[in-house]
mmCIF file of C-alpha atoms in Angstrom:
data_model
loop_
_atom_site.group_PDB
_atom_site.id
_atom_site.type_symbol
_atom_site.label_atom_id
_atom_site.label_comp_id
_atom_site.label_asym_id
_atom_site.label_seq_id
_atom_site.Cartn_x
_atom_site.Cartn_y
_atom_site.Cartn_z
ATOM 1 C CA UNK A 111 0.000 0.000 0.000
ATOM 2 C CA UNK A 112 1.359 3.422 -0.919
ATOM 3 C CA UNK A 113 1.252 6.377 1.437
ATOM 4 C CA UNK A 114 -1.267 8.999 0.507
ATOM 5 C CA UNK A 115 0.121 12.509 0.116
ATOM 6 C CA UNK A 116 -2.054 15.024 1.985
ATOM 7 C CA UNK A 117 -3.943 17.269 -0.414
ATOM 8 C CA UNK A 118 -2.826 20.305 1.590
ATOM 9 C CA UNK A 119 0.849 19.446 0.871
ATOM 10 C CA UNK A 120 0.121 19.053 -2.837
ATOM 11 C CA UNK A 121 -1.694 22.383 -2.890
ATOM 12 C CA UNK A 122 1.127 24.127 -1.050
ATOM 13 C CA UNK A 123 3.731 22.705 -3.425
ATOM 14 C CA UNK A 124 1.635 23.700 -6.432
ATOM 15 C CA UNK A 125 1.272 27.229 -5.114
ATOM 16 C CA UNK A 126 5.015 27.453 -4.557
ATOM 17 C CA UNK A 127 5.755 26.285 -8.105
ATOM 18 C CA UNK A 128 3.293 28.800 -9.504
ATOM 19 C CA UNK A 129 4.863 31.549 -7.430
ATOM 20 C CA UNK A 130 8.394 30.943 -8.763
ATOM 21 C CA UNK A 131 7.752 32.065 -12.385
ATOM 22 C CA UNK A 132 5.739 34.982 -10.986
ATOM 23 C CA UNK A 133 8.702 36.119 -8.865
ATOM 24 C CA UNK A 134 11.116 35.612 -11.772
ATOM 25 C CA UNK A 135 8.970 37.785 -14.037
ATOM 26 C CA UNK A 136 8.930 40.535 -11.428
ATOM 27 C CA UNK A 137 12.706 40.362 -10.927
ATOM 28 C CA UNK A 138 13.236 40.756 -14.678
ATOM 29 C CA UNK A 139 11.908 44.296 -14.301
ATOM 30 C CA UNK A 140 15.076 45.150 -12.381
ATOM 31 C CA UNK A 141 16.791 45.475 -15.778
ATOM 32 C CA UNK A 142 14.681 48.483 -16.808
ATOM 33 C CA UNK A 143 14.711 49.698 -13.185
ATOM 34 C CA UNK A 144 18.530 49.768 -13.199
ATOM 35 C CA UNK A 145 18.437 51.986 -16.302
ATOM 36 C CA UNK A 146 15.833 54.308 -14.788
ATOM 37 C CA UNK A 147 17.719 54.613 -11.483
ATOM 38 C CA UNK A 148 20.942 55.457 -13.335
ATOM 39 C CA UNK A 149 19.336 58.135 -15.516
ATOM 40 C CA UNK A 150 17.471 59.822 -12.661
ATOM 41 C CA UNK A 151 20.465 59.568 -10.350
ATOM 42 C CA UNK A 152 22.922 61.099 -12.812
ATOM 43 C CA UNK A 153 20.517 63.932 -13.564
ATOM 44 C CA UNK A 154 19.863 64.606 -9.865
ATOM 45 C CA UNK A 155 23.547 64.599 -8.869
ATOM 46 C CA UNK A 156 24.269 66.920 -11.789
ATOM 47 C CA UNK A 157 21.762 69.384 -10.336
ATOM 48 C CA UNK A 158 23.646 69.585 -7.003
ATOM 49 C CA UNK A 159 27.063 69.882 -8.686
ATOM 50 C CA UNK A 160 27.857 73.555 -9.411
ATOM 51 C CA UNK A 161 28.760 74.277 -13.019
ATOM 52 C CA UNK A 162 28.397 70.672 -14.129
ATOM 53 C CA UNK A 163 27.457 70.074 -17.783
ATOM 54 C CA UNK A 164 25.887 66.794 -18.875
ATOM 55 C CA UNK A 165 26.821 67.699 -22.438
ATOM 56 C CA UNK A 166 30.544 68.356 -21.925
ATOM 57 C CA UNK A 167 31.582 66.397 -18.818
ATOM 58 C CA UNK A 168 31.911 62.696 -18.044
ATOM 59 C CA UNK A 169 29.727 60.856 -15.567
ATOM 60 C CA UNK A 170 32.711 60.014 -13.351
ATOM 61 C CA UNK A 171 33.258 63.719 -12.693
ATOM 62 C CA UNK A 172 30.010 63.720 -10.725
ATOM 63 C CA UNK A 173 31.523 61.383 -8.141
ATOM 64 C CA UNK A 174 35.190 62.317 -8.147
ATOM 65 C CA UNK A 175 36.902 62.631 -4.770
ATOM 66 C CA UNK A 176 35.949 65.850 -2.982
ATOM 67 C CA UNK A 177 33.000 66.676 -5.235
ATOM 68 C CA UNK A 178 29.586 67.537 -3.725
ATOM 69 C CA UNK A 179 28.086 64.413 -5.258
ATOM 70 C CA UNK A 180 30.792 61.913 -4.300
ATOM 71 C CA UNK A 181 28.773 60.000 -1.688
ATOM 72 C CA UNK A 182 25.527 60.213 -3.673
ATOM 73 C CA UNK A 183 27.307 58.915 -6.783
ATOM 74 C CA UNK A 184 28.778 55.959 -4.888
ATOM 75 C CA UNK A 185 25.361 55.087 -3.460
ATOM 76 C CA UNK A 186 23.776 55.472 -6.895
ATOM 77 C CA UNK A 187 26.148 53.052 -8.606
ATOM 78 C CA UNK A 188 25.817 50.539 -5.781
ATOM 79 C CA UNK A 189 22.025 50.697 -6.199
ATOM 80 C CA UNK A 190 22.375 50.161 -9.950
ATOM 81 C CA UNK A 191 24.728 47.233 -9.287
ATOM 82 C CA UNK A 192 22.192 45.704 -6.890
ATOM 83 C CA UNK A 193 19.458 46.008 -9.517
ATOM 84 C CA UNK A 194 21.715 44.324 -12.069
ATOM 85 C CA UNK A 195 22.480 41.440 -9.693
ATOM 86 C CA UNK A 196 18.757 40.854 -9.131
ATOM 87 C CA UNK A 197 18.176 41.121 -12.877
ATOM 88 C CA UNK A 198 21.009 38.663 -13.580
ATOM 89 C CA UNK A 199 19.512 36.109 -11.188
ATOM 90 C CA UNK A 200 16.131 36.430 -12.927
ATOM 91 C CA UNK A 201 17.760 36.078 -16.344
ATOM 92 C CA UNK A 202 19.585 32.935 -15.194
ATOM 93 C CA UNK A 203 16.385 31.346 -13.940
ATOM 94 C CA UNK A 204 14.386 32.346 -17.010
ATOM 95 C CA UNK A 205 16.999 30.890 -19.368
ATOM 96 C CA UNK A 206 17.383 27.730 -17.287
ATOM 97 C CA UNK A 207 13.631 27.097 -17.290
ATOM 98 C CA UNK A 208 13.500 27.506 -21.074
ATOM 99 C CA UNK A 209 16.427 25.118 -21.545
ATOM 100 C CA UNK A 210 18.903 27.762 -22.731
ATOM 101 C CA UNK A 211 22.477 28.435 -21.514
ATOM 102 C CA UNK A 212 22.630 30.895 -18.626
ATOM 103 C CA UNK A 213 25.877 32.531 -19.786
ATOM 104 C CA UNK A 214 24.346 36.021 -20.353
ATOM 105 C CA UNK A 215 23.530 36.207 -16.634
ATOM 106 C CA UNK A 216 27.227 35.924 -15.758
ATOM 107 C CA UNK A 217 28.086 38.841 -18.031
ATOM 108 C CA UNK A 218 25.337 40.873 -16.362
ATOM 109 C CA UNK A 219 26.828 39.957 -13.001
ATOM 110 C CA UNK A 220 30.247 41.083 -14.230
ATOM 111 C CA UNK A 221 28.783 44.460 -15.171
ATOM 112 C CA UNK A 222 27.238 44.732 -11.699
ATOM 113 C CA UNK A 223 30.628 44.164 -10.071
ATOM 114 C CA UNK A 224 32.308 46.703 -12.366
ATOM 115 C CA UNK A 225 29.591 49.278 -11.711
ATOM 116 C CA UNK A 226 29.880 48.901 -7.948
ATOM 117 C CA UNK A 227 33.683 49.174 -8.153
ATOM 118 C CA UNK A 228 33.500 52.391 -10.171
ATOM 119 C CA UNK A 229 31.184 53.834 -7.532
ATOM 120 C CA UNK A 230 33.107 52.718 -4.455
ATOM 121 C CA UNK A 231 36.515 53.823 -5.759
ATOM 122 C CA UNK A 232 36.014 57.444 -6.719
ATOM 123 C CA UNK A 233 38.172 59.054 -9.385
ATOM 124 C CA UNK A 234 41.178 59.571 -9.241
ATOM 125 C CA UNK A 235 41.624 56.365 -7.202
ATOM 126 C CA UNK A 236 43.646 53.925 -9.380
ATOM 127 C CA UNK A 237 40.994 51.204 -9.023
ATOM 128 C CA UNK A 238 38.360 53.512 -10.502
ATOM 129 C CA UNK A 239 39.830 53.112 -13.975
ATOM 130 C CA UNK A 240 40.511 49.404 -13.409
ATOM 131 C CA UNK A 241 36.823 48.763 -12.733
ATOM 132 C CA UNK A 242 35.895 51.119 -15.567
ATOM 133 C CA UNK A 243 37.962 49.101 -18.036
ATOM 134 C CA UNK A 244 36.502 45.868 -16.635
ATOM 135 C CA UNK A 245 33.080 47.041 -17.830
ATOM 136 C CA UNK A 246 34.206 45.860 -21.264
ATOM 137 C CA UNK A 247 33.330 42.346 -20.081
ATOM 138 C CA UNK A 248 29.768 43.343 -19.229
ATOM 139 C CA UNK A 249 29.383 45.188 -22.514
ATOM 140 C CA UNK A 250 29.650 41.815 -24.277
ATOM 141 C CA UNK A 251 26.361 40.658 -22.730
ATOM 142 C CA UNK A 252 24.235 41.508 -25.810
ATOM 143 C CA UNK A 253 26.546 39.470 -28.041
ATOM 144 C CA UNK A 254 26.472 36.515 -25.653
ATOM 145 C CA UNK A 255 22.676 36.724 -25.401
ATOM 146 C CA UNK A 256 22.389 36.681 -29.196
ATOM 147 C CA UNK A 257 24.695 33.677 -29.502
ATOM 148 C CA UNK A 258 22.960 31.456 -26.934
ATOM 149 C CA UNK A 259 19.323 32.422 -27.487
ATOM 150 C CA UNK A 260 16.845 30.240 -29.344
ATOM 151 C CA UNK A 261 14.539 33.222 -29.886
ATOM 152 C CA UNK A 262 14.773 35.067 -33.193
ATOM 153 C CA UNK A 263 13.529 38.279 -31.593
ATOM 154 C CA UNK A 264 16.173 38.140 -28.871
ATOM 155 C CA UNK A 265 18.897 37.398 -31.420
ATOM 156 C CA UNK A 266 17.970 40.265 -33.752
ATOM 157 C CA UNK A 267 17.442 42.794 -30.965
ATOM 158 C CA UNK A 268 20.659 41.825 -29.165
ATOM 159 C CA UNK A 269 22.766 41.988 -32.334
ATOM 160 C CA UNK A 270 21.386 45.420 -33.216
ATOM 161 C CA UNK A 271 22.112 46.728 -29.718
ATOM 162 C CA UNK A 272 25.550 45.109 -29.673
ATOM 163 C CA UNK A 273 26.426 46.981 -32.867
ATOM 164 C CA UNK A 274 25.233 50.178 -31.153
ATOM 165 C CA UNK A 275 27.428 49.358 -28.140
ATOM 166 C CA UNK A 276 30.453 48.741 -30.387
ATOM 167 C CA UNK A 277 29.933 52.033 -32.209
ATOM 168 C CA UNK A 278 29.655 53.880 -28.905
ATOM 169 C CA UNK A 279 32.830 52.202 -27.633
ATOM 170 C CA UNK A 280 34.669 53.186 -30.822
ATOM 171 C CA UNK A 281 33.632 56.824 -30.479
ATOM 172 C CA UNK A 282 34.615 56.849 -26.799
ATOM 173 C CA UNK A 283 38.064 55.477 -27.644
ATOM 174 C CA UNK A 284 38.748 58.721 -29.515
ATOM 175 C CA UNK A 285 39.309 60.279 -26.082
ATOM 176 C CA UNK A 286 42.341 58.012 -25.607
ATOM 177 C CA UNK A 287 44.140 58.666 -28.891
ATOM 178 C CA UNK A 288 42.688 62.158 -29.448
ATOM 179 C CA UNK A 289 43.352 62.730 -33.146
ATOM 180 C CA UNK A 290 43.156 66.501 -33.414
ATOM 181 C CA UNK A 291 40.527 66.845 -36.119
ATOM 182 C CA UNK A 292 38.085 64.332 -34.630
ATOM 183 C CA UNK A 293 38.715 65.254 -30.985
ATOM 184 C CA UNK A 294 38.040 68.932 -31.627
ATOM 185 C CA UNK A 295 34.631 67.954 -32.978
ATOM 186 C CA UNK A 296 33.795 65.583 -30.137
ATOM 187 C CA UNK A 297 35.257 67.387 -27.114
ATOM 188 C CA UNK A 298 32.422 69.931 -26.646
ATOM 189 C CA UNK A 299 29.926 67.036 -26.579
ATOM 190 C CA UNK A 300 31.986 64.344 -24.902
ATOM 191 C CA UNK A 301 29.488 63.981 -22.044
ATOM 192 C CA UNK A 302 26.834 63.004 -24.585
ATOM 193 C CA UNK A 303 29.279 60.705 -26.390
ATOM 194 C CA UNK A 304 30.099 58.846 -23.168
ATOM 195 C CA UNK A 305 26.441 58.553 -22.224
ATOM 196 C CA UNK A 306 25.660 57.022 -25.624
ATOM 197 C CA UNK A 307 27.539 53.920 -24.477
ATOM 198 C CA UNK A 308 25.591 53.647 -21.234
ATOM 199 C CA UNK A 309 22.335 54.332 -23.070
ATOM 200 C CA UNK A 310 22.846 51.633 -25.706
ATOM 201 C CA UNK A 311 23.745 48.973 -23.135
ATOM 202 C CA UNK A 312 20.929 49.787 -20.717
ATOM 203 C CA UNK A 313 18.397 49.992 -23.554
ATOM 204 C CA UNK A 314 19.461 46.452 -24.406
ATOM 205 C CA UNK A 315 19.001 45.497 -20.736
ATOM 206 C CA UNK A 316 15.462 46.836 -20.697
ATOM 207 C CA UNK A 317 14.527 45.251 -24.015
ATOM 208 C CA UNK A 318 16.108 41.922 -23.100
ATOM 209 C CA UNK A 319 14.079 41.839 -19.885
ATOM 210 C CA UNK A 320 10.832 42.377 -21.788
ATOM 211 C CA UNK A 321 11.720 39.750 -24.399
ATOM 212 C CA UNK A 322 12.495 37.166 -21.709
ATOM 213 C CA UNK A 323 9.102 37.554 -20.095
ATOM 214 C CA UNK A 324 6.656 34.752 -20.912
ATOM 215 C CA UNK A 325 4.907 35.208 -24.240
ATOM 216 C CA UNK A 326 1.418 34.047 -25.040
ATOM 217 C CA UNK A 327 2.515 32.904 -28.488
ATOM 218 C CA UNK A 328 5.651 31.151 -29.663
ATOM 219 C CA UNK A 329 8.381 32.928 -31.647
#
């Protein structure tokens, strides 16, 4: 004779299983939330920084050592990093459930670590630039997502945004070599140029989150 499983236990287990996808879907929203927090935070810290120009100056200047926004900037980037960690965990679960490799989640986690490091170690601390350069790992997340996904929409969207990320990186690299003709054109708008890189990557984050959410019809 087999033992009978109490109906209450079955119901509780069923409720728990139903709750897991629900929680995953909600945590996927932390991708768009990370983008929103970053945009609002940068704008707000710029307001309290005398003479700061979002058009001309880099984001790191908002949080450099001794600036009015140093602490706020560190807190902001740590909040963004936290959102990205939560988002990465949701991405991992979503991909695992659908039978896809979870590699994109690790690249999202790498970006979270880099973001937190940039915030904690304010410019001109040597580690500020180390963590800034390490963001190059996280910037590969759209490419990785495109390579491992079995969704045509995810592949197309991720490739398009990865091209945008690469273009933004290329333009930002002009600041390192500074060829006179090009640099003179970019310098007055370098704040916008730098932000184009953040914008392209976080737009991918937001779109990727939406595309990973359960769809009522197959691709």
